[in-house]
Amino acid sequence: MTTAAATHTHRDDVGSRMGMWLFLFTELILFGGLFIVYAVYRFKFPEQFQLAARELDTLVGTVNTIILLTSSLTVAMSITAIQQGKKHLSMMLIGITIIFALAFLVNKYFEWSHKISIGIYPQSPELLNKPPGEILYFGLYYVMTGLHALHVIIGMVVLAFSMVFIATGKINQQSYVKLEAGGLYWHLVDIIWIFLFPLFYLIS
Amino acid sequence: MSQPEEQHTQHSISYGRYILIWLGLLAFTGITVTLAGIDLGRWVIITSLVIASVKSLLVLNIFMHLKFEDKMFKIFALVAVATLTIFITLTFFDYAFY
């Protein structure tokens, strides 16, 4: 009797995915609030935003965009791999995704350190001497890319756990909704960047 | 043994299709960077946002499998995006048209 009860596990993958999507909508509203602040101040200070954006390196932003888009590809492919029962390929693809995430953060680290070294950081005397629009631009730049980078770090942790779950068999060919949820989170991080990139890097 | 688990309605997407979408995303990135180099004036914001939206749709529909999910998922996504659009539009009533 107990074995029969144990084998009858109730699972609702559609419900699990829907829960994940609902969570992603709260994330959309979280970033959405910041995008509204950005929109209003860019509307009020269009020239100063353009001037401030010249400090950003379009090449670094483009490279990071390509890194994130490719990492989205590898995480999506890892789901196809697990659906086909290719456990090691799936783990390898997630591993590549995590390496891409690291590369993104390393780029971000150098970008931020360069800004800080030339005196552009919140409350720096250099920045406070600039016109209000430029102060706002860099404030938003640090908050929005910072919050995004935090999401990248969380995504890396989630994907690392997915890798362990595949290794231990908790995620397998029949049951992989946990990996799907991790993938959905990662794609959201990608979509946020798809908007951050043109709004901060491509306006000068 | 019977199959007690819920049936999967999950769609499996081939590697080739994913790679095609990825190439499309890279192409749109190239276009948006190139357009930013040309002085389009006010159109810069519009073109870059349109391209970003197209890229997001590709990610949502294919990478995130939204295209293959139940109708309910699509309605939810639409409501979420519509809510954000309303927030932004109403905010601009205070700033753009006074």
mmCIF file of C-alpha atoms in Angstrom:
data_model
loop_
_atom_site.group_PDB
_atom_site.id
_atom_site.type_symbol
_atom_site.label_atom_id
_atom_site.label_comp_id
_atom_site.label_asym_id
_atom_site.label_seq_id
_atom_site.Cartn_x
_atom_site.Cartn_y
_atom_site.Cartn_z
ATOM 1 C CA MET A 1 0.000 0.000 0.000
ATOM 2 C CA THR A 2 2.708 2.431 0.956
ATOM 3 C CA THR A 3 4.652 1.724 -2.227
ATOM 4 C CA ALA A 4 1.567 2.335 -4.320
ATOM 5 C CA ALA A 5 1.025 5.625 -2.535
ATOM 6 C CA ALA A 6 4.652 6.561 -3.033
ATOM 7 C CA THR A 7 4.605 5.910 -6.781
ATOM 8 C CA HIS A 8 1.498 7.980 -7.281
ATOM 9 C CA THR A 9 3.090 11.384 -7.294
ATOM 10 C CA HIS A 10 0.872 14.219 -8.319
ATOM 11 C CA ARG A 11 2.535 16.517 -10.732
ATOM 12 C CA ASP A 12 1.271 19.528 -12.595
ATOM 13 C CA ASP A 13 3.960 20.861 -14.902
ATOM 14 C CA VAL A 14 1.657 23.346 -16.594
ATOM 15 C CA GLY A 15 0.744 24.768 -13.176
ATOM 16 C CA SER A 16 4.435 24.952 -12.204
ATOM 17 C CA ARG A 17 5.301 26.825 -15.342
ATOM 18 C CA MET A 18 2.353 29.163 -14.884
ATOM 19 C CA GLY A 19 3.575 29.926 -11.362
ATOM 20 C CA MET A 20 6.969 30.796 -12.784
ATOM 21 C CA TRP A 21 5.412 33.052 -15.413
ATOM 22 C CA LEU A 22 3.389 34.866 -12.732
ATOM 23 C CA PHE A 23 6.608 35.462 -10.814
ATOM 24 C CA LEU A 24 8.242 36.803 -13.974
ATOM 25 C CA PHE A 25 5.402 39.324 -14.347
ATOM 26 C CA THR A 26 6.245 40.741 -10.892
ATOM 27 C CA GLU A 27 9.832 41.071 -12.119
ATOM 28 C CA LEU A 28 8.556 42.892 -15.198
ATOM 29 C CA ILE A 29 6.730 45.382 -12.989
ATOM 30 C CA LEU A 30 9.838 45.785 -10.773
ATOM 31 C CA PHE A 31 11.989 46.753 -13.755
ATOM 32 C CA GLY A 32 9.014 48.495 -15.350
ATOM 33 C CA GLY A 33 8.967 51.030 -12.503
ATOM 34 C CA LEU A 34 12.592 51.867 -13.234
ATOM 35 C CA PHE A 35 11.894 52.111 -16.962
ATOM 36 C CA ILE A 36 9.153 54.662 -16.195
ATOM 37 C CA VAL A 37 11.600 56.755 -14.142
ATOM 38 C CA TYR A 38 14.051 56.511 -17.038
ATOM 39 C CA ALA A 39 11.393 57.523 -19.577
ATOM 40 C CA VAL A 40 10.305 60.584 -17.604
ATOM 41 C CA TYR A 41 13.818 61.911 -16.986
ATOM 42 C CA ARG A 42 14.949 61.213 -20.520
ATOM 43 C CA PHE A 43 11.921 63.153 -21.706
ATOM 44 C CA LYS A 44 12.853 66.060 -19.395
ATOM 45 C CA PHE A 45 16.597 66.053 -20.181
ATOM 46 C CA PRO A 46 17.020 64.584 -23.695
ATOM 47 C CA GLU A 47 20.277 66.413 -24.562
ATOM 48 C CA GLN A 48 21.939 65.704 -21.227
ATOM 49 C CA PHE A 49 21.048 62.007 -21.467
ATOM 50 C CA GLN A 50 22.631 61.879 -24.924
ATOM 51 C CA LEU A 51 25.747 63.634 -23.684
ATOM 52 C CA ALA A 52 26.086 61.333 -20.678
ATOM 53 C CA ALA A 53 25.621 58.220 -22.837
ATOM 54 C CA ARG A 54 28.841 59.138 -24.678
ATOM 55 C CA GLU A 55 30.741 57.928 -21.623
ATOM 56 C CA LEU A 56 29.505 54.377 -22.273
ATOM 57 C CA ASP A 57 31.393 52.087 -24.600
ATOM 58 C CA THR A 58 29.012 50.766 -27.271
ATOM 59 C CA LEU A 59 31.409 47.911 -28.029
ATOM 60 C CA VAL A 60 31.297 46.593 -24.445
ATOM 61 C CA GLY A 61 27.509 46.821 -24.498
ATOM 62 C CA THR A 62 27.286 45.023 -27.849
ATOM 63 C CA VAL A 63 29.625 42.249 -26.690
ATOM 64 C CA ASN A 64 27.556 41.786 -23.539
ATOM 65 C CA THR A 65 24.378 41.670 -25.640
ATOM 66 C CA ILE A 66 25.844 38.918 -27.822
ATOM 67 C CA ILE A 67 27.014 37.025 -24.702
ATOM 68 C CA LEU A 68 23.532 37.119 -23.140
ATOM 69 C CA LEU A 69 21.723 36.190 -26.381
ATOM 70 C CA THR A 70 24.048 33.214 -26.833
ATOM 71 C CA SER A 71 23.585 32.137 -23.213
ATOM 72 C CA SER A 72 19.830 32.175 -23.812
ATOM 73 C CA LEU A 73 20.402 29.868 -26.787
ATOM 74 C CA THR A 74 22.456 27.381 -24.757
ATOM 75 C CA VAL A 75 19.965 27.232 -21.881
ATOM 76 C CA ALA A 76 17.098 26.709 -24.345
ATOM 77 C CA MET A 77 19.056 23.906 -26.019
ATOM 78 C CA SER A 78 19.742 22.258 -22.644
ATOM 79 C CA ILE A 79 15.986 21.673 -22.315
ATOM 80 C CA THR A 80 15.808 19.986 -25.727
ATOM 81 C CA ALA A 81 18.791 17.836 -24.647
ATOM 82 C CA ILE A 82 17.116 16.688 -21.425
ATOM 83 C CA GLN A 83 13.880 15.980 -23.344
ATOM 84 C CA GLN A 84 15.930 13.627 -25.526
ATOM 85 C CA GLY A 85 17.511 12.035 -22.454
ATOM 86 C CA LYS A 86 20.969 13.439 -23.172
ATOM 87 C CA LYS A 87 21.919 14.140 -19.602
ATOM 88 C CA HIS A 88 25.567 15.065 -20.123
ATOM 89 C CA LEU A 89 24.896 17.295 -23.114
ATOM 90 C CA SER A 90 22.241 19.098 -21.091
ATOM 91 C CA MET A 91 24.640 19.633 -18.174
ATOM 92 C CA MET A 92 27.353 20.807 -20.544
ATOM 93 C CA LEU A 93 25.003 23.352 -22.145
ATOM 94 C CA ILE A 94 24.028 24.688 -18.715
ATOM 95 C CA GLY A 95 27.730 24.863 -17.824
ATOM 96 C CA ILE A 96 28.376 26.955 -20.952
ATOM 97 C CA THR A 97 25.471 29.219 -19.978
ATOM 98 C CA ILE A 98 27.032 29.795 -16.543
ATOM 99 C CA ILE A 99 30.402 30.591 -18.159
ATOM 100 C CA PHE A 100 28.680 33.144 -20.419
ATOM 101 C CA ALA A 101 27.021 34.659 -17.348
ATOM 102 C CA LEU A 102 30.447 34.958 -15.696
ATOM 103 C CA ALA A 103 31.886 36.581 -18.831
ATOM 104 C CA PHE A 104 29.014 39.092 -18.777
ATOM 105 C CA LEU A 105 29.761 39.969 -15.149
ATOM 106 C CA VAL A 106 33.518 40.280 -15.778
ATOM 107 C CA ASN A 107 32.749 42.765 -18.578
ATOM 108 C CA LYS A 108 30.404 44.635 -16.270
ATOM 109 C CA TYR A 109 33.080 44.697 -13.564
ATOM 110 C CA PHE A 110 35.628 46.306 -15.888
ATOM 111 C CA GLU A 111 33.018 48.721 -17.211
ATOM 112 C CA TRP A 112 32.016 49.861 -13.732
ATOM 113 C CA SER A 113 35.611 50.073 -12.466
ATOM 114 C CA HIS A 114 36.508 52.255 -15.433
ATOM 115 C CA LYS A 115 33.589 54.581 -14.673
ATOM 116 C CA ILE A 116 34.563 54.733 -11.014
ATOM 117 C CA SER A 117 38.238 55.369 -11.873
ATOM 118 C CA ILE A 118 37.318 58.433 -13.939
ATOM 119 C CA GLY A 119 35.218 59.684 -11.038
ATOM 120 C CA ILE A 120 31.734 58.771 -12.235
ATOM 121 C CA TYR A 121 29.899 57.100 -9.397
ATOM 122 C CA PRO A 122 26.925 58.128 -7.223
ATOM 123 C CA GLN A 123 27.704 61.196 -5.088
ATOM 124 C CA SER A 124 31.181 61.633 -6.591
ATOM 125 C CA PRO A 125 32.315 65.303 -6.715
ATOM 126 C CA GLU A 126 33.021 64.850 -10.447
ATOM 127 C CA LEU A 127 29.471 63.710 -11.131
ATOM 128 C CA LEU A 128 27.810 66.281 -8.854
ATOM 129 C CA ASN A 129 29.415 69.054 -10.929
ATOM 130 C CA LYS A 130 27.591 67.829 -14.024
ATOM 131 C CA PRO A 131 24.130 69.034 -15.069
ATOM 132 C CA PRO A 132 21.119 67.311 -13.404
ATOM 133 C CA GLY A 133 20.242 65.191 -16.472
ATOM 134 C CA GLU A 134 23.671 63.565 -16.489
ATOM 135 C CA ILE A 135 23.531 62.863 -12.743
ATOM 136 C CA LEU A 136 20.141 61.192 -13.256
ATOM 137 C CA TYR A 137 21.405 59.214 -16.246
ATOM 138 C CA PHE A 138 24.303 57.749 -14.297
ATOM 139 C CA GLY A 139 22.138 57.157 -11.213
ATOM 140 C CA LEU A 140 19.732 55.154 -13.369
ATOM 141 C CA TYR A 141 22.639 53.447 -15.132
ATOM 142 C CA TYR A 142 24.054 52.171 -11.847
ATOM 143 C CA VAL A 143 20.682 51.160 -10.370
ATOM 144 C CA MET A 144 19.284 49.461 -13.488
ATOM 145 C CA THR A 145 22.398 47.647 -14.688
ATOM 146 C CA GLY A 146 23.202 46.845 -11.039
ATOM 147 C CA LEU A 147 19.791 45.302 -10.409
ATOM 148 C CA HIS A 148 20.138 43.462 -13.703
ATOM 149 C CA ALA A 149 23.596 42.149 -12.717
ATOM 150 C CA LEU A 150 22.100 40.950 -9.421
ATOM 151 C CA HIS A 151 19.576 38.995 -11.487
ATOM 152 C CA VAL A 152 22.410 37.521 -13.545
ATOM 153 C CA ILE A 153 24.067 36.319 -10.314
ATOM 154 C CA ILE A 154 20.792 34.801 -9.050
ATOM 155 C CA GLY A 155 20.280 33.169 -12.454
ATOM 156 C CA MET A 156 23.748 31.623 -12.244
ATOM 157 C CA VAL A 157 22.939 30.122 -8.841
ATOM 158 C CA VAL A 158 19.593 28.772 -10.108
ATOM 159 C CA LEU A 159 21.279 27.218 -13.153
ATOM 160 C CA ALA A 160 24.062 25.740 -11.000
ATOM 161 C CA PHE A 161 21.388 24.036 -8.880
ATOM 162 C CA SER A 162 19.699 22.751 -12.063
ATOM 163 C CA MET A 163 23.011 21.193 -13.071
ATOM 164 C CA VAL A 164 23.322 19.437 -9.698
ATOM 165 C CA PHE A 165 19.695 18.241 -9.980
ATOM 166 C CA ILE A 166 20.423 16.712 -13.395
ATOM 167 C CA ALA A 167 23.496 14.983 -11.965
ATOM 168 C CA THR A 168 21.502 13.538 -9.051
ATOM 169 C CA GLY A 169 18.579 12.616 -11.323
ATOM 170 C CA LYS A 170 16.088 14.996 -9.716
ATOM 171 C CA ILE A 171 15.754 16.565 -13.136
ATOM 172 C CA ASN A 172 15.446 13.848 -15.791
ATOM 173 C CA GLN A 173 13.896 13.065 -19.158
ATOM 174 C CA GLN A 174 10.436 12.597 -17.626
ATOM 175 C CA SER A 175 10.548 15.469 -15.171
ATOM 176 C CA TYR A 176 12.379 18.638 -16.128
ATOM 177 C CA VAL A 177 10.024 21.438 -15.129
ATOM 178 C CA LYS A 178 12.633 22.750 -12.642
ATOM 179 C CA LEU A 179 15.056 23.298 -15.495
ATOM 180 C CA GLU A 180 12.301 24.954 -17.520
ATOM 181 C CA ALA A 181 11.646 27.371 -14.661
ATOM 182 C CA GLY A 182 15.355 28.189 -14.391
ATOM 183 C CA GLY A 183 15.484 28.709 -18.153
ATOM 184 C CA LEU A 184 12.453 31.028 -18.074
ATOM 185 C CA TYR A 185 14.175 33.144 -15.420
ATOM 186 C CA TRP A 186 17.310 33.314 -17.513
ATOM 187 C CA HIS A 187 15.402 34.407 -20.626
ATOM 188 C CA LEU A 188 13.708 37.182 -18.628
ATOM 189 C CA VAL A 189 17.150 38.468 -17.605
ATOM 190 C CA ASP A 190 17.990 38.427 -21.317
ATOM 191 C CA ILE A 191 14.841 40.371 -22.277
ATOM 192 C CA ILE A 192 15.526 43.056 -19.650
ATOM 193 C CA TRP A 193 19.002 43.497 -21.153
ATOM 194 C CA ILE A 194 17.530 43.672 -24.681
ATOM 195 C CA PHE A 195 15.834 46.889 -23.516
ATOM 196 C CA LEU A 196 18.606 48.225 -21.268
ATOM 197 C CA PHE A 197 21.159 47.996 -24.077
ATOM 198 C CA PRO A 198 19.605 50.458 -26.586
ATOM 199 C CA LEU A 199 18.307 52.767 -23.842
ATOM 200 C CA PHE A 200 21.712 53.283 -22.232
ATOM 201 C CA TYR A 201 24.304 52.500 -24.890
ATOM 202 C CA LEU A 202 22.732 53.539 -28.177
ATOM 203 C CA ILE A 203 21.442 57.067 -27.567
ATOM 204 C CA SER A 204 24.545 59.220 -28.005
ATOM 205 C CA MET B 1 2.069 0.121 -13.419
ATOM 206 C CA SER B 2 -0.263 2.813 -14.621
ATOM 207 C CA GLN B 3 0.963 6.252 -15.528
ATOM 208 C CA PRO B 4 -0.224 8.378 -12.648
ATOM 209 C CA GLU B 5 1.561 11.497 -13.700
ATOM 210 C CA GLU B 6 -0.037 14.294 -15.616
ATOM 211 C CA GLN B 7 0.439 14.172 -19.312
ATOM 212 C CA HIS B 8 3.150 16.350 -20.791
ATOM 213 C CA THR B 9 1.921 18.734 -23.381
ATOM 214 C CA GLN B 10 5.399 20.185 -23.637
ATOM 215 C CA HIS B 11 6.661 20.979 -27.071
ATOM 216 C CA SER B 12 10.181 19.979 -27.999
ATOM 217 C CA ILE B 13 12.043 22.418 -30.229
ATOM 218 C CA SER B 14 14.940 21.323 -32.429
ATOM 219 C CA TYR B 15 18.460 22.724 -32.016
ATOM 220 C CA GLY B 16 18.320 23.979 -35.604
ATOM 221 C CA ARG B 17 15.273 26.119 -34.937
ATOM 222 C CA TYR B 18 16.856 27.580 -31.794
ATOM 223 C CA ILE B 19 20.022 28.427 -33.733
ATOM 224 C CA LEU B 20 17.953 30.127 -36.440
ATOM 225 C CA ILE B 21 16.218 32.286 -33.832
ATOM 226 C CA TRP B 22 19.597 33.070 -32.264
ATOM 227 C CA LEU B 23 20.966 34.176 -35.656
ATOM 228 C CA GLY B 24 17.894 36.375 -36.058
ATOM 229 C CA LEU B 25 18.521 37.933 -32.642
ATOM 230 C CA LEU B 26 22.153 38.643 -33.558
ATOM 231 C CA ALA B 27 21.046 40.177 -36.878
ATOM 232 C CA PHE B 28 18.603 42.506 -35.085
ATOM 233 C CA THR B 29 21.386 43.475 -32.658
ATOM 234 C CA GLY B 30 23.564 44.362 -35.654
ATOM 235 C CA ILE B 31 20.754 46.440 -37.179
ATOM 236 C CA THR B 32 20.038 48.346 -33.973
ATOM 237 C CA VAL B 33 23.751 49.146 -33.430
ATOM 238 C CA THR B 34 24.146 50.259 -37.055
ATOM 239 C CA LEU B 35 21.033 52.455 -36.910
ATOM 240 C CA ALA B 36 22.345 54.079 -33.725
ATOM 241 C CA GLY B 37 25.406 55.205 -35.702
ATOM 242 C CA ILE B 38 23.173 57.106 -38.145
ATOM 243 C CA ASP B 39 21.590 60.335 -36.986
ATOM 244 C CA LEU B 40 17.882 59.577 -37.131
ATOM 245 C CA GLY B 41 16.861 62.299 -34.696
ATOM 246 C CA ARG B 42 13.655 61.521 -32.864
ATOM 247 C CA TRP B 43 13.292 58.230 -34.724
ATOM 248 C CA VAL B 44 16.209 56.708 -32.821
ATOM 249 C CA ILE B 45 14.065 55.942 -29.762
ATOM 250 C CA ILE B 46 11.232 54.504 -31.842
ATOM 251 C CA THR B 47 13.370 52.278 -34.071
ATOM 252 C CA SER B 48 15.459 50.955 -31.173
ATOM 253 C CA LEU B 49 12.349 50.192 -29.106
ATOM 254 C CA VAL B 50 10.614 48.491 -32.041
ATOM 255 C CA ILE B 51 13.691 46.309 -32.649
ATOM 256 C CA ALA B 52 13.974 45.498 -28.922
ATOM 257 C CA SER B 53 10.284 44.487 -28.921
ATOM 258 C CA VAL B 54 10.753 42.216 -31.942
ATOM 259 C CA LYS B 55 13.759 40.593 -30.242
ATOM 260 C CA SER B 56 11.731 40.114 -27.046
ATOM 261 C CA LEU B 57 8.903 38.501 -29.017
ATOM 262 C CA LEU B 58 11.369 36.008 -30.511
ATOM 263 C CA VAL B 59 12.754 35.164 -27.055
ATOM 264 C CA LEU B 60 9.260 34.928 -25.521
ATOM 265 C CA ASN B 61 7.701 32.806 -28.259
ATOM 266 C CA ILE B 62 10.513 30.395 -29.057
ATOM 267 C CA PHE B 63 13.118 30.365 -26.271
ATOM 268 C CA MET B 64 10.449 30.633 -23.560
ATOM 269 C CA HIS B 65 7.984 28.385 -25.458
ATOM 270 C CA LEU B 66 5.138 30.870 -25.036
ATOM 271 C CA LYS B 67 3.923 30.073 -28.553
ATOM 272 C CA PHE B 68 3.333 26.444 -27.536
ATOM 273 C CA GLU B 69 1.745 27.082 -24.135
ATOM 274 C CA ASP B 70 -1.966 27.151 -23.259
ATOM 275 C CA LYS B 71 -3.964 30.184 -24.286
ATOM 276 C CA MET B 72 -4.109 31.250 -20.632
ATOM 277 C CA PHE B 73 -0.330 31.929 -20.612
ATOM 278 C CA LYS B 74 -0.674 34.264 -23.559
ATOM 279 C CA ILE B 75 -3.575 36.127 -21.970
ATOM 280 C CA PHE B 76 -1.528 36.550 -18.757
ATOM 281 C CA ALA B 77 1.479 37.841 -20.696
ATOM 282 C CA LEU B 78 -0.706 40.260 -22.624
ATOM 283 C CA VAL B 79 -2.298 41.591 -19.415
ATOM 284 C CA ALA B 80 1.171 42.072 -17.851
ATOM 285 C CA VAL B 81 2.522 43.976 -20.849
ATOM 286 C CA ALA B 82 -0.725 45.987 -21.186
ATOM 287 C CA THR B 83 -0.511 46.966 -17.495
ATOM 288 C CA LEU B 84 3.027 48.270 -17.935
ATOM 289 C CA THR B 85 2.004 50.136 -21.108
ATOM 290 C CA ILE B 86 -0.884 51.788 -19.271
ATOM 291 C CA PHE B 87 1.464 52.804 -16.421
ATOM 292 C CA ILE B 88 3.880 54.406 -18.859
ATOM 293 C CA THR B 89 1.155 56.126 -20.905
ATOM 294 C CA LEU B 90 -0.617 57.540 -17.868
ATOM 295 C CA THR B 91 2.688 58.773 -16.444
ATOM 296 C CA PHE B 92 3.304 60.719 -19.626
ATOM 297 C CA PHE B 93 -0.041 62.472 -19.351
ATOM 298 C CA ASP B 94 1.594 64.285 -16.430
ATOM 299 C CA TYR B 95 4.762 65.213 -18.301
ATOM 300 C CA ALA B 96 4.178 65.388 -22.028
ATOM 301 C CA PHE B 97 0.803 67.051 -22.323
ATOM 302 C CA TYR B 98 0.478 69.777 -19.764
#
